CSV table of C-alpha atoms in Angstrom, one decimal:
chain,number,residue,atom,x,y,z
A,1,SER,CA,200.3,-165.1,3.8
A,2,ASN,CA,203.2,-166.8,1.9
A,3,ILE,CA,203.1,-169.9,4.2
A,4,THR,CA,200.1,-172.2,4.1
A,5,ARG,CA,198.7,-174.3,6.8
A,6,GLY,CA,200.8,-177.3,5.9
A,7,GLY,CA,204.0,-175.3,5.8
A,8,ASP,CA,204.2,-175.2,2.0
A,9,VAL,CA,205.3,-172.1,0.3
A,10,ARG,CA,202.9,-171.0,-2.5
A,11,ARG,CA,205.2,-169.2,-4.7
A,12,ARG,CA,208.8,-169.7,-5.6
A,13,GLY,CA,209.7,-166.2,-4.7
A,14,GLY,CA,208.2,-166.8,-1.3
A,15,VAL,CA,210.9,-169.3,-0.4
A,16,ARG,CA,213.5,-166.7,-1.2
A,17,ARG,CA,211.7,-164.2,0.9
A,18,LEU,CA,211.3,-166.7,3.7
A,19,ARG,CA,215.0,-167.6,3.5
A,20,ASP,CA,215.9,-164.0,3.4
A,21,ALA,CA,213.6,-163.2,6.3
A,22,VAL,CA,215.0,-166.1,8.3
A,23,LEU,CA,218.6,-165.1,7.5
A,24,GLU,CA,217.7,-161.5,8.2
A,25,GLY,CA,216.2,-162.6,11.5
A,26,ALA,CA,219.3,-164.7,12.2
A,27,GLU,CA,221.5,-161.8,11.3
A,28,GLY,CA,219.4,-159.5,13.4
A,29,GLU,CA,219.5,-161.9,16.3
A,30,GLN,CA,223.3,-162.3,15.7
A,31,ALA,CA,223.5,-158.5,15.6
A,32,ASP,CA,221.3,-158.3,18.7
A,33,VAL,CA,223.5,-160.9,20.4
A,34,GLN,CA,226.6,-159.0,19.3
A,35,GLU,CA,225.0,-155.8,20.4
A,36,ASP,CA,224.0,-157.5,23.7
A,37,ASP,CA,227.6,-158.9,24.0
A,38,GLY,CA,228.9,-155.4,23.4
A,39,GLU,CA,226.5,-154.0,26.0
A,40,LEU,CA,227.5,-156.8,28.4
A,41,ILE,CA,231.2,-156.1,27.8
A,42,ASN,CA,230.5,-152.3,28.2
A,43,LEU,CA,228.5,-153.1,31.4
A,44,ALA,CA,231.3,-155.3,32.7
A,45,GLU,CA,233.8,-152.6,32.0
A,46,LEU,CA,231.6,-150.0,33.7
A,47,PHE,CA,231.1,-152.3,36.7
A,48,LYS,CA,234.9,-152.9,36.9
A,49,LYS,CA,235.5,-149.1,36.7
A,50,ALA,CA,232.8,-148.6,39.4
A,51,GLN,CA,234.5,-151.2,41.7
A,52,GLU,CA,237.9,-149.5,41.1
A,53,GLU,CA,236.4,-146.1,41.9
A,54,LYS,CA,234.8,-147.6,45.0
A,55,THR,CA,238.1,-149.1,46.1
A,56,SER,CA,239.9,-145.8,45.4
A,57,SER,CA,237.2,-143.9,47.3
A,58,LEU,CA,237.4,-146.3,50.3
A,59,GLU,CA,241.2,-145.9,50.4
A,60,SER,CA,240.9,-142.1,50.1
A,61,ASN,CA,238.2,-142.1,52.8
A,62,GLN,CA,240.4,-144.2,55.1
A,63,ALA,CA,243.3,-141.9,54.5
A,64,LEU,CA,241.2,-138.8,55.2
A,65,GLN,CA,239.8,-140.4,58.3
A,66,ARG,CA,243.3,-141.1,59.6
A,67,LYS,CA,244.2,-137.5,58.9
A,68,LEU,CA,241.0,-136.4,60.7
A,69,VAL,CA,241.8,-138.5,63.7
A,70,GLU,CA,245.4,-137.1,63.8
A,71,TYR,CA,244.0,-133.6,63.4
A,72,LEU,CA,241.5,-134.1,66.2
A,73,ARG,CA,244.2,-135.6,68.4
A,74,THR,CA,246.4,-132.6,67.7
A,75,VAL,CA,243.5,-130.2,68.4
A,76,LYS,CA,242.6,-132.1,71.6
A,77,LYS,CA,246.3,-132.0,72.7
A,78,SER,CA,246.3,-128.3,71.9
A,79,ASP,CA,243.1,-127.8,73.9
A,80,GLU,CA,244.5,-129.9,76.7
A,81,GLN,CA,247.7,-127.8,76.6
A,82,LYS,CA,245.7,-124.6,76.7
A,83,ASP,CA,243.6,-126.0,79.6
A,84,ALA,CA,246.8,-127.1,81.3
A,85,GLU,CA,248.4,-123.7,80.7
A,86,LYS,CA,245.2,-122.1,81.9
A,87,SER,CA,245.1,-124.5,84.8
A,88,VAL,CA,248.8,-123.6,85.6
A,89,THR,CA,248.0,-119.9,85.3
A,90,ASP,CA,244.9,-120.4,87.5
A,91,GLN,CA,247.0,-122.3,90.0
A,92,ASP,CA,249.7,-119.6,89.9
A,93,ALA,CA,247.1,-116.9,90.5
A,94,ARG,CA,245.5,-118.9,93.4
A,95,TYR,CA,249.0,-119.6,94.8
A,96,PHE,CA,249.9,-115.9,94.8
A,97,LYS,CA,246.5,-115.0,96.2
A,98,CYS,CA,247.0,-117.5,99.0
A,99,LEU,CA,250.6,-116.2,99.6
A,100,ALA,CA,249.2,-112.7,99.9
A,101,GLN,CA,246.5,-113.9,102.4
A,102,VAL,CA,249.2,-115.7,104.4
A,103,ASN,CA,251.3,-112.5,104.5
A,104,GLU,CA,248.3,-110.4,105.5
A,105,LEU,CA,247.5,-112.9,108.2
A,106,ARG,CA,251.1,-112.9,109.5
A,107,ASP,CA,251.1,-109.2,109.6
A,108,GLU,CA,247.8,-109.2,111.5
A,109,MET,CA,249.1,-111.8,113.9
A,110,ALA,CA,252.3,-109.8,114.5
A,111,ARG,CA,250.1,-106.7,115.1
A,112,LEU,CA,247.8,-108.6,117.5
A,113,ARG,CA,250.8,-110.2,119.3
A,114,SER,CA,252.4,-106.8,119.8
A,115,GLN,CA,249.1,-105.4,121.1
A,116,TYR,CA,248.7,-108.4,123.5
A,117,ASP,CA,252.3,-108.1,124.6
A,118,LYS,CA,251.7,-104.4,125.3
A,119,THR,CA,248.5,-105.1,127.2
A,120,ALA,CA,250.2,-107.9,129.1
A,121,MET,CA,253.1,-105.6,130.1
A,122,GLU,CA,250.6,-102.9,131.3
A,123,MET,CA,248.7,-105.5,133.3
A,124,LYS,CA,251.9,-106.9,134.8
A,125,LYS,CA,253.0,-103.4,135.8
A,126,ARG,CA,249.5,-102.7,137.3
A,127,PHE,CA,249.7,-106.0,139.1
A,128,GLU,CA,253.2,-105.2,140.4
A,129,ASP,CA,252.0,-101.8,141.5
A,130,LYS,CA,249.0,-103.2,143.3
A,131,GLU,CA,251.1,-106.0,144.8
A,132,LYS,CA,253.6,-103.3,146.1
A,133,LYS,CA,250.7,-101.2,147.5
A,134,ALA,CA,249.2,-104.3,149.1
A,135,GLN,CA,252.6,-105.1,150.7
A,136,GLU,CA,252.9,-101.5,151.9
A,137,ILE,CA,249.4,-101.7,153.4
A,138,LYS,CA,250.3,-105.0,155.0
A,139,ASP,CA,253.5,-103.6,156.4
A,140,ALA,CA,251.6,-100.5,157.6
A,141,PHE,CA,249.0,-102.7,159.2
A,142,ILE,CA,251.7,-104.9,160.9
A,143,GLU,CA,253.4,-101.7,162.1
A,144,PHE,CA,250.0,-100.4,163.3
A,145,LYS,CA,249.4,-103.6,165.3
A,146,ARG,CA,252.8,-103.4,166.9
A,147,TRP,CA,252.4,-99.8,167.7
A,148,LYS,CA,249.0,-100.6,169.2
A,149,GLU,CA,250.4,-103.5,171.2
A,150,VAL,CA,253.3,-101.4,172.4
A,151,GLY,CA,250.9,-98.6,173.3
A,152,MET,CA,248.6,-100.9,175.2
A,153,THR,CA,251.2,-102.3,177.3
């Protein structure tokens, strides 16, 4: 249009327009560069803020994880204490149950011992009675033999 193949400008006003267009383009590019610089600066600030937020979030996360570990440790200790208390309670219950069984068995043993002693005394008396009767029979037999020997002579 205003520029020919050789690069000449046909009209005098065309140079102005070309110059203005070039200047406008340069100003536009400069404005674009300034706009791009502004966006870059804005992006750099946003990136820096994002990094700061990330760092802050990581620190917060670590603090919360430490708190969680401490809480879980406390809960675990509490559960262990409950288990230990339950275990102690169970052990006490089993101990008292065993003590009751031991006492029952001692009572049963004393009862059986008394019964066996009574039976042994009865048997001993019967034995002594039979031994006495056997001695009486023996003595009577000896007496009978003497009497028979005396009577035969």
